mmCIF file of C-alpha atoms in Angstrom:
data_model
loop_
_atom_site.group_PDB
_atom_site.id
_atom_site.type_symbol
_atom_site.label_atom_id
_atom_site.label_comp_id
_atom_site.label_asym_id
_atom_site.label_seq_id
_atom_site.Cartn_x
_atom_site.Cartn_y
_atom_site.Cartn_z
ATOM 1 C CA UNK A 1 -0.059 0.106 0.034
ATOM 2 C CA UNK A 2 2.546 2.491 0.979
ATOM 3 C CA UNK A 3 5.058 1.527 -2.402
ATOM 4 C CA UNK A 4 1.895 2.276 -4.393
ATOM 5 C CA UNK A 5 1.579 5.608 -2.651
ATOM 6 C CA UNK A 6 4.641 6.259 -3.744
ATOM 7 C CA UNK A 7 5.017 5.512 -6.650
ATOM 8 C CA UNK A 8 1.499 7.425 -7.528
ATOM 9 C CA UNK A 9 3.255 10.656 -5.719
ATOM 10 C CA UNK A 10 6.580 10.163 -7.830
ATOM 11 C CA UNK A 11 4.060 9.989 -11.329
ATOM 12 C CA UNK A 12 3.138 13.217 -10.465
ATOM 13 C CA UNK A 13 6.171 14.915 -9.816
ATOM 14 C CA UNK A 14 7.273 13.808 -12.259
ATOM 15 C CA UNK A 15 4.235 14.969 -14.811
ATOM 16 C CA UNK A 16 4.773 18.662 -12.332
ATOM 17 C CA UNK A 17 8.742 18.830 -13.222
ATOM 18 C CA UNK A 18 7.942 18.231 -17.209
ATOM 19 C CA UNK A 19 5.330 19.845 -17.198
ATOM 20 C CA UNK A 20 5.741 23.003 -15.899
ATOM 21 C CA UNK A 21 9.616 22.379 -17.825
ATOM 22 C CA UNK A 22 6.783 22.662 -21.214
ATOM 23 C CA UNK A 23 5.428 26.015 -19.719
ATOM 24 C CA UNK A 24 8.675 27.834 -18.422
ATOM 25 C CA UNK A 25 10.184 27.535 -22.231
ATOM 26 C CA UNK A 26 6.563 29.289 -22.833
ATOM 27 C CA UNK A 27 6.357 32.279 -20.818
ATOM 28 C CA UNK A 28 10.366 32.540 -21.352
ATOM 29 C CA UNK A 29 9.379 33.036 -25.206
ATOM 30 C CA UNK A 30 6.221 35.117 -24.133
ATOM 31 C CA UNK A 31 8.559 37.465 -22.374
ATOM 32 C CA UNK A 32 11.437 37.745 -24.489
ATOM 33 C CA UNK A 33 10.295 38.096 -27.966
ATOM 34 C CA UNK A 34 7.434 39.488 -29.694
ATOM 35 C CA UNK A 35 5.853 37.009 -30.404
ATOM 36 C CA UNK A 36 1.913 36.554 -31.029
ATOM 37 C CA UNK A 37 -0.138 34.167 -28.332
ATOM 38 C CA UNK A 38 -1.320 32.700 -31.494
ATOM 39 C CA UNK A 39 1.667 31.960 -33.528
ATOM 40 C CA UNK A 40 3.641 30.381 -30.074
ATOM 41 C CA UNK A 41 0.666 28.309 -29.458
ATOM 42 C CA UNK A 42 1.581 27.268 -33.305
ATOM 43 C CA UNK A 43 5.444 26.869 -32.513
ATOM 44 C CA UNK A 44 4.432 24.733 -29.982
ATOM 45 C CA UNK A 45 2.382 22.190 -31.590
ATOM 46 C CA UNK A 46 4.661 22.078 -34.598
ATOM 47 C CA UNK A 47 7.803 21.185 -31.689
ATOM 48 C CA UNK A 48 5.026 17.948 -30.473
ATOM 49 C CA UNK A 49 4.636 16.685 -33.910
ATOM 50 C CA UNK A 50 8.633 16.973 -35.024
ATOM 51 C CA UNK A 51 9.425 15.403 -31.400
ATOM 52 C CA UNK A 52 7.244 12.924 -32.139
ATOM 53 C CA UNK A 53 8.521 12.163 -35.791
ATOM 54 C CA UNK A 54 12.115 11.862 -34.598
ATOM 55 C CA UNK A 55 11.001 10.141 -31.709
ATOM 56 C CA UNK A 56 11.726 12.196 -29.169
ATOM 57 C CA UNK A 57 8.470 13.088 -27.555
ATOM 58 C CA UNK A 58 7.197 9.458 -27.205
ATOM 59 C CA UNK A 59 9.569 8.473 -24.104
ATOM 60 C CA UNK A 60 8.969 12.276 -22.563
ATOM 61 C CA UNK A 61 5.609 10.717 -22.582
ATOM 62 C CA UNK A 62 6.348 7.813 -21.027
ATOM 63 C CA UNK A 63 8.051 9.120 -18.494
ATOM 64 C CA UNK A 64 6.269 12.080 -17.455
ATOM 65 C CA UNK A 65 2.458 10.943 -18.531
ATOM 66 C CA UNK A 66 0.008 14.003 -18.016
ATOM 67 C CA UNK A 67 3.423 16.676 -17.856
ATOM 68 C CA UNK A 68 3.626 15.772 -21.245
ATOM 69 C CA UNK A 69 0.371 14.896 -22.662
ATOM 70 C CA UNK A 70 -1.760 17.934 -21.253
ATOM 71 C CA UNK A 71 0.521 21.545 -22.710
ATOM 72 C CA UNK A 72 0.311 22.017 -26.476
ATOM 73 C CA UNK A 73 2.815 20.585 -27.483
ATOM 74 C CA UNK A 74 0.997 16.922 -26.479
ATOM 75 C CA UNK A 75 -1.603 18.076 -29.077
ATOM 76 C CA UNK A 76 1.453 18.173 -31.681
ATOM 77 C CA UNK A 77 2.455 14.146 -30.433
ATOM 78 C CA UNK A 78 -1.594 13.209 -30.263
ATOM 79 C CA UNK A 79 -1.538 14.652 -33.737
ATOM 80 C CA UNK A 80 1.773 12.991 -34.566
ATOM 81 C CA UNK A 81 0.929 9.650 -33.345
ATOM 82 C CA UNK A 82 -1.990 9.024 -34.430
ATOM 83 C CA UNK A 83 -0.860 10.210 -38.457
ATOM 84 C CA UNK A 84 1.717 7.198 -37.686
ATOM 85 C CA UNK A 85 -0.670 4.458 -36.629
ATOM 86 C CA UNK A 86 -3.054 5.724 -39.023
ATOM 87 C CA UNK A 87 0.120 5.012 -41.961
ATOM 88 C CA UNK A 88 0.893 1.766 -40.826
ATOM 89 C CA UNK A 89 -3.324 0.826 -42.336
ATOM 90 C CA UNK A 90 -2.713 2.894 -45.641
ATOM 91 C CA UNK A 91 -2.498 6.343 -47.036
ATOM 92 C CA UNK A 92 -6.321 7.468 -46.457
ATOM 93 C CA UNK A 93 -5.559 6.248 -42.528
ATOM 94 C CA UNK A 94 -2.221 8.509 -42.693
ATOM 95 C CA UNK A 95 -4.159 11.446 -43.188
ATOM 96 C CA UNK A 96 -7.394 10.364 -41.138
ATOM 97 C CA UNK A 97 -5.728 8.790 -37.836
ATOM 98 C CA UNK A 98 -4.941 12.370 -36.488
ATOM 99 C CA UNK A 99 -7.941 13.312 -36.382
ATOM 100 C CA UNK A 100 -9.395 10.340 -35.129
ATOM 101 C CA UNK A 101 -6.822 10.105 -32.719
ATOM 102 C CA UNK A 102 -7.670 14.556 -31.155
ATOM 103 C CA UNK A 103 -11.466 14.101 -32.013
ATOM 104 C CA UNK A 104 -12.516 13.742 -28.251
ATOM 105 C CA UNK A 105 -10.231 16.386 -26.867
ATOM 106 C CA UNK A 106 -11.747 19.072 -30.275
ATOM 107 C CA UNK A 107 -14.937 17.812 -29.860
ATOM 108 C CA UNK A 108 -15.086 18.318 -25.632
ATOM 109 C CA UNK A 109 -12.278 21.702 -26.853
ATOM 110 C CA UNK A 110 -16.317 23.023 -29.186
ATOM 111 C CA UNK A 111 -18.552 22.035 -26.994
ATOM 112 C CA UNK A 112 -16.977 23.471 -23.512
ATOM 113 C CA UNK A 113 -16.727 26.078 -25.804
ATOM 114 C CA UNK A 114 -20.835 26.424 -26.577
ATOM 115 C CA UNK A 115 -21.790 26.256 -22.890
ATOM 116 C CA UNK A 116 -19.686 28.678 -21.465
ATOM 117 C CA UNK A 117 -20.620 31.689 -24.602
ATOM 118 C CA UNK A 118 -23.453 30.576 -23.696
ATOM 119 C CA UNK A 119 -23.518 31.039 -19.722
ATOM 120 C CA UNK A 120 -21.263 34.325 -19.327
ATOM 121 C CA UNK A 121 -21.251 37.777 -21.407
ATOM 122 C CA UNK A 122 -18.402 37.968 -24.145
ATOM 123 C CA UNK A 123 -16.941 41.823 -22.835
ATOM 124 C CA UNK A 124 -14.540 43.369 -25.123
ATOM 125 C CA UNK A 125 -10.534 43.952 -24.363
ATOM 126 C CA UNK A 126 -9.887 47.982 -22.625
ATOM 127 C CA UNK A 127 -6.526 48.799 -23.415
#
């Protein structure tokens, strides 16, 4: 029992350290560049795709779990991983594999965004 609790605690620590490191990198990019939030988002997603393609991101996911899959780079990992697994079945599945892999997350984002739009009133940002 105590060993199981220790393993869970270590998994939390690993996820926190890796996820935190990804967020620290993003914060450094925000603070020291003139990149917009949208560009940073795209760059991090593409970094997840590229790191998955060269085989670096999977060991990170195996080590940190949610710490590597929850940040936006994890979404790039999910898309690339779906495409790679789909490519084993053929070209059509290579194109649709990433969409199938990410469909639950995309659907949840759209549904919850719609619900929040119904509940809250949008306001313009004041500079």
